[in-house]
CSV table of C-alpha atoms in Angstrom, one decimal:
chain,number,residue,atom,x,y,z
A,1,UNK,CA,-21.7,-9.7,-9.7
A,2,UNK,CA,-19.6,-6.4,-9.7
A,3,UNK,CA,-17.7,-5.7,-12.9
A,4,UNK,CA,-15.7,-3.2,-14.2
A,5,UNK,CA,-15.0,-1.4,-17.7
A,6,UNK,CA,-11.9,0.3,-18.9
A,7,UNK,CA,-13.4,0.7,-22.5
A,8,UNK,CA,-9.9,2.3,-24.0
A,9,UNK,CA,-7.1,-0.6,-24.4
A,10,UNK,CA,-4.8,2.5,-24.9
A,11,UNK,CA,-4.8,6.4,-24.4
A,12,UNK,CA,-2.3,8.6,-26.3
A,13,UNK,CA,-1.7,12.4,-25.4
A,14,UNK,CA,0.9,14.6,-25.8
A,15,UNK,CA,2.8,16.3,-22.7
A,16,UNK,CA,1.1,19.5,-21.7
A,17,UNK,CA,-2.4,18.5,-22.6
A,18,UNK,CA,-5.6,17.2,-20.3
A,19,UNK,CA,-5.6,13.1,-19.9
A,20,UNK,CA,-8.6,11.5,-19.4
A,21,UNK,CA,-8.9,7.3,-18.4
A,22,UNK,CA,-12.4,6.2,-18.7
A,23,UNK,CA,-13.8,3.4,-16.1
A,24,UNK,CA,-17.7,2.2,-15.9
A,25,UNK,CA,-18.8,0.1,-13.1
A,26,UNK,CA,-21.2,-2.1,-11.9
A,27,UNK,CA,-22.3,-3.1,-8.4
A,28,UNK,CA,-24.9,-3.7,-5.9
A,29,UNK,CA,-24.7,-1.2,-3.5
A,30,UNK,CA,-22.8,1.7,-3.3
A,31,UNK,CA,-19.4,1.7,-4.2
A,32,UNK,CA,-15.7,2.1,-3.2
A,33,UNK,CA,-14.0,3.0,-6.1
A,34,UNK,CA,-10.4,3.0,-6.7
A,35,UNK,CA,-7.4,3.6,-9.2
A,36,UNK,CA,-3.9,2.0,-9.0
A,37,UNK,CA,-1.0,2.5,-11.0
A,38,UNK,CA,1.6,-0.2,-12.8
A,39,UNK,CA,4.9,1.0,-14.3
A,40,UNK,CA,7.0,-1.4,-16.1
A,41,UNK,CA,8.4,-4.4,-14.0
A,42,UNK,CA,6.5,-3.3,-10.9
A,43,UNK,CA,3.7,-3.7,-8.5
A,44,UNK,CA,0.8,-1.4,-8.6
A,45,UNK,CA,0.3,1.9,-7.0
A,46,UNK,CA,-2.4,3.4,-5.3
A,47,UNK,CA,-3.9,6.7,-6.6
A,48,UNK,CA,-7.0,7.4,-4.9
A,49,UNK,CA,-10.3,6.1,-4.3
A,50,UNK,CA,-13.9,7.4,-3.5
A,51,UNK,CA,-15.7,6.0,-0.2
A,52,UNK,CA,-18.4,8.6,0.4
A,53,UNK,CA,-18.4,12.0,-0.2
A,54,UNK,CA,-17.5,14.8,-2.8
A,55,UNK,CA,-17.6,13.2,-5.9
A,56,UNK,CA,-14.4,14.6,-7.0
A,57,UNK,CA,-11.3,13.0,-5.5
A,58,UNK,CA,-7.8,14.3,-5.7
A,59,UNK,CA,-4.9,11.9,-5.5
A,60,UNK,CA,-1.2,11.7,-6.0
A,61,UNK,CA,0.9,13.0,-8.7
A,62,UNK,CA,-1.8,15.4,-9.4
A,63,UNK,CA,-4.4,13.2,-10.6
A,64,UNK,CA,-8.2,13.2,-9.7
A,65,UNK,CA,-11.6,11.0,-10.6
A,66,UNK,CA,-14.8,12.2,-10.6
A,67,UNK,CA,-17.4,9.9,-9.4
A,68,UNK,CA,-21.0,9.6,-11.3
A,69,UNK,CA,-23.4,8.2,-9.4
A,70,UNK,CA,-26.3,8.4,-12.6
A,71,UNK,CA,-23.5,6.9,-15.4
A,72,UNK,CA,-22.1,4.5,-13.5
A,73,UNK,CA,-18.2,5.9,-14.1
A,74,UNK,CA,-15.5,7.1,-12.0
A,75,UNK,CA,-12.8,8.9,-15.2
A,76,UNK,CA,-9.4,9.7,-14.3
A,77,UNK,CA,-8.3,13.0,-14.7
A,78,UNK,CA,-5.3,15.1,-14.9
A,79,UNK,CA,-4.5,18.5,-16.0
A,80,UNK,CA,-1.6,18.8,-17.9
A,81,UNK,CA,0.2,15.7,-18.9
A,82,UNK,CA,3.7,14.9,-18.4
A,83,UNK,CA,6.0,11.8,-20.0
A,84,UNK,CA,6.6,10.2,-16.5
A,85,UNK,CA,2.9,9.8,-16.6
A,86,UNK,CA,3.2,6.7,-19.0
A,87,UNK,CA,2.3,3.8,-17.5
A,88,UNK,CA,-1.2,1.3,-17.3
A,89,UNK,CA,-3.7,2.2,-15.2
A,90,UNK,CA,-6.2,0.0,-13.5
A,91,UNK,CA,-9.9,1.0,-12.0
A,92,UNK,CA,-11.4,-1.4,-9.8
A,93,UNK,CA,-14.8,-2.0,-7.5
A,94,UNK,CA,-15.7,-3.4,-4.6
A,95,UNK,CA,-19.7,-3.4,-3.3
A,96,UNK,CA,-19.5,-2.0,0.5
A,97,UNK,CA,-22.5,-4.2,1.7
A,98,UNK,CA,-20.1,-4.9,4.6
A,99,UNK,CA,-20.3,-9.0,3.2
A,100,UNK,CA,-17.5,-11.1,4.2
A,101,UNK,CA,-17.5,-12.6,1.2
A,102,UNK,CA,-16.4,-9.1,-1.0
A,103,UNK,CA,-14.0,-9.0,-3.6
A,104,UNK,CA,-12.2,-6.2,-5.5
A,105,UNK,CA,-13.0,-6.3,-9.1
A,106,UNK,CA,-10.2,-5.1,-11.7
A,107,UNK,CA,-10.8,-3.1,-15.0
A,108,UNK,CA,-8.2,-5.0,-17.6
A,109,UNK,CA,-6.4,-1.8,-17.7
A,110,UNK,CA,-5.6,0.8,-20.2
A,111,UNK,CA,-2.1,1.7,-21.1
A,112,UNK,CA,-1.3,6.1,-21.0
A,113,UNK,CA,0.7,7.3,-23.4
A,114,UNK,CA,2.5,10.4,-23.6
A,115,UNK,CA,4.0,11.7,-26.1
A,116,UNK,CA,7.1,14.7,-25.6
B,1,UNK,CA,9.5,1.0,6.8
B,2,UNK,CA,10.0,-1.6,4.6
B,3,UNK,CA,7.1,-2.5,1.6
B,4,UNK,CA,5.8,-5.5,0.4
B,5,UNK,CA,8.5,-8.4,-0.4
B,6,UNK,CA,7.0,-11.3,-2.6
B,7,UNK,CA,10.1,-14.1,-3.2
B,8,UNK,CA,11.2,-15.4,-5.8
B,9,UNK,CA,11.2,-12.9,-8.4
B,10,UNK,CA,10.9,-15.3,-11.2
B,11,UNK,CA,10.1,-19.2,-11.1
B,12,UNK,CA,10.4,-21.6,-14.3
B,13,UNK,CA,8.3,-24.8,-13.7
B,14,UNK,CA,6.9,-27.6,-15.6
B,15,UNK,CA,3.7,-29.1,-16.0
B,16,UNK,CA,2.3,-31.2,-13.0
B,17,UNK,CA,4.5,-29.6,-10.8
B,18,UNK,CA,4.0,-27.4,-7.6
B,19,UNK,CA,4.7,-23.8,-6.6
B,20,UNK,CA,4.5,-21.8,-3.4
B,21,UNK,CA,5.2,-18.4,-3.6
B,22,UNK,CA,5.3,-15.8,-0.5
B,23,UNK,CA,4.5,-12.8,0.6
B,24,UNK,CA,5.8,-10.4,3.4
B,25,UNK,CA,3.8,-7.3,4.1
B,26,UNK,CA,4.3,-3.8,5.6
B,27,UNK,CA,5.1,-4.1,9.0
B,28,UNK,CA,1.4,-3.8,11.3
B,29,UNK,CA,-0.4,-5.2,8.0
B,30,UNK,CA,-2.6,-7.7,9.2
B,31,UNK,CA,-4.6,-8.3,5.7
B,32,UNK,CA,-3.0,-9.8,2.6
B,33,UNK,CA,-4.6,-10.5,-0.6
B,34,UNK,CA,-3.2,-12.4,-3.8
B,35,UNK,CA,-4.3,-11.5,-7.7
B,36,UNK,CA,-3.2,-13.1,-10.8
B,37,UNK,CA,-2.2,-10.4,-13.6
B,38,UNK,CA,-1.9,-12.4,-17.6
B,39,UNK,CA,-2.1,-10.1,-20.5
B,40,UNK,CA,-5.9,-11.9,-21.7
B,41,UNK,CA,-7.2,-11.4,-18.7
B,42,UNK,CA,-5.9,-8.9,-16.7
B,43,UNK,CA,-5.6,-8.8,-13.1
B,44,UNK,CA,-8.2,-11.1,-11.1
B,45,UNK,CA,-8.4,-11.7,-7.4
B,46,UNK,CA,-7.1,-15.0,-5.9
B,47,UNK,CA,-8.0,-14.5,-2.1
B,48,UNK,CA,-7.7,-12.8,1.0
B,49,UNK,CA,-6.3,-13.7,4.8
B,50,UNK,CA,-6.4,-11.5,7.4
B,51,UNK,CA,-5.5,-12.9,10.9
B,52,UNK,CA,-4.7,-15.9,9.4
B,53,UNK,CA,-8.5,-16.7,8.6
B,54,UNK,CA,-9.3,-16.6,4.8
B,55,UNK,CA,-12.3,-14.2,4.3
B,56,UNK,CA,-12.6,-13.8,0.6
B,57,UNK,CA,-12.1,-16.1,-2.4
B,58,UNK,CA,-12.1,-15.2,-6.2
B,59,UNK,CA,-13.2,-17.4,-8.9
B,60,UNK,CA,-10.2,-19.9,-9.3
B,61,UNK,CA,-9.7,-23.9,-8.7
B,62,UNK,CA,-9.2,-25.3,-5.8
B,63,UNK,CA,-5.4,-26.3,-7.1
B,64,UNK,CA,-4.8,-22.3,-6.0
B,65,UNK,CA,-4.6,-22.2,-2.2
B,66,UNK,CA,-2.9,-20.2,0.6
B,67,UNK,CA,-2.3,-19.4,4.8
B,68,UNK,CA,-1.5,-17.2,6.7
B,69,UNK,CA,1.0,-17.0,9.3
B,70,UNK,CA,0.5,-15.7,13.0
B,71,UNK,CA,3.5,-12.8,11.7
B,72,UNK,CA,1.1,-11.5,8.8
B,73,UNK,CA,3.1,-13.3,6.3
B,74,UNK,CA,1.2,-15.2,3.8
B,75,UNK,CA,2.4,-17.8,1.0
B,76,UNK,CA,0.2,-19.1,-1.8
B,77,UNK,CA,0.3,-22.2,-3.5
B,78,UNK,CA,-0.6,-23.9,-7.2
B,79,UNK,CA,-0.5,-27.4,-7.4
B,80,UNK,CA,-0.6,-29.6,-10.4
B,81,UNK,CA,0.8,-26.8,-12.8
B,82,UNK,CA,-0.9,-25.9,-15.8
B,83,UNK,CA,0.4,-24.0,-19.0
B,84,UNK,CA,-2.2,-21.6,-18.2
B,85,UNK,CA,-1.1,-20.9,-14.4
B,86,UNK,CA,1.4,-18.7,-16.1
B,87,UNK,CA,1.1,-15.4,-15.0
B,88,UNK,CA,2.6,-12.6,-12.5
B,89,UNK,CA,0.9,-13.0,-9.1
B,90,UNK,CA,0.8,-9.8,-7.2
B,91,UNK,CA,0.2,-9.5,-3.5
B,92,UNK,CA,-1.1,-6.9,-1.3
B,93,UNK,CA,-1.3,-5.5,2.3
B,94,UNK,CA,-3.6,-3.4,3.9
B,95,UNK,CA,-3.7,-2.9,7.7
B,96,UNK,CA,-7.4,-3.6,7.5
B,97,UNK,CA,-9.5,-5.9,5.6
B,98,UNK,CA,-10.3,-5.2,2.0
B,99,UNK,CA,-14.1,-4.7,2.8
B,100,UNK,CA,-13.1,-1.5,4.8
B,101,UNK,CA,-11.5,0.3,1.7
B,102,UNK,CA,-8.1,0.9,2.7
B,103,UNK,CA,-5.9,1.1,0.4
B,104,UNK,CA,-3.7,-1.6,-0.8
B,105,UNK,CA,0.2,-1.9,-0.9
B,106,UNK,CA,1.3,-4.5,-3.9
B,107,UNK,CA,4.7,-6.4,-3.9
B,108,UNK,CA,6.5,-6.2,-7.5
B,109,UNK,CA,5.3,-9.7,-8.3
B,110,UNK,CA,6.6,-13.5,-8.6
B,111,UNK,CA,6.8,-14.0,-12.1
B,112,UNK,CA,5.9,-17.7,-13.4
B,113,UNK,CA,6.5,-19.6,-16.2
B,114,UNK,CA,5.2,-23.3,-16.5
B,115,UNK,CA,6.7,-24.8,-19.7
């Protein structure tokens, strides 16, 4: 079964500074790896994903994840931080064995933080 | 073009009771797909319907169901409420299937209570 890991509950930075959301995975097969995006009293947002390719993958509002084939993880990356960046972010997995019987698999989340 | 419209917002029920909630999706979105978001557990799959066919199923009772209609529009449905069917249930739309690894467009969420 395919499960993911969002081992931080919470992630605090201040504005300015490199974020980082971590997310560990594990499937059979190769993966499609994605990251959404919940702010407060709404649905989530999509921020990239990795199919095949370059291992890094740029997304919207700057961010980009990094895909590690040999540690299993996919972080979340951005730059330079900014206070509109607060919100809980959500990594999930889905095994590409072309079944009809796939599912996408959630990480539990991890809230971001940033501080002024 | 419109996004995803789940109705109602909020619903207040009572144990035993029954719920349907629905789902409208992006306009030429042909796949919808349901997930259940509670603080313990975070956000798990429910199922998935495209062209009116269920093709996936997550690990819930069979009190948890759902269609599709021939318009894309899909409406889910709990029977025999429990305390712990409380939750926000999110849906999606994708224009294909979730196995092809489009990207998904979520509603803002029916929000349930069951007291």
């Amino acid at each position: 079964a395919q499960s993911v890991a969002q081992p931080e509950d919470q992630v605090n930075v201040a504005e300015g500074n490199p974020l980082t959301v971590k997310c560990t995975y594990s499937v059979s097969g190769n993966p499609y790896l994605f990251w959404y995006v919940q702010y407060p009293n709404r649905g989530l947002q999509f921020l990239l994903k990795y199919i095949t390719g370059d291992n890094l993958v740029k997304g919207s509002y700057g961010f980009e994840a990094e895909f590690n084939k040999s540690q299993t993880s996919f972080h979340l990356k951005k730059p330079s931080a900014l206070v509109s960046d607060s919100a809980l972010y959500f990594c999930a997995v889905r095994d590409n064995r072309n079944s009809g019987y796939s599912t996408l698999t959630f990480g539990k989340g991890t809230m971001l933080l940033v501080s002024p | 073009k419109a996004g995803v419209t789940q109705t109602p917002r909020y619903l207040i029920k009572t144990r035993g009771q029954q719920v349907t909630l629905s789902c409208s999706p992006i306009s030429g979105h042909r796949s919808v797909s349901w997930y259940q978001q509670t603080p313990g557990q975070g956000l798990q799959f429910l199922f998935e319907y495209f062209s009116e066919t269920q093709r996936n199923k997550g690990n819930f009772p069979g009190r948890f169901s759902g269609r599709q209609f021939s318009n894309s529009r899909s409406e889910m449905n709990v029977s025999t409420l429990e305390l712990g069917d409380s939750a926000l249930y999110l849906c999606a739309s994708s224009l294909g299937e979730l196995r092809s690894g489009e990207k998904l467009f979520f509603g803002s969420g029916t929000q349930l209570s069951v007291l």
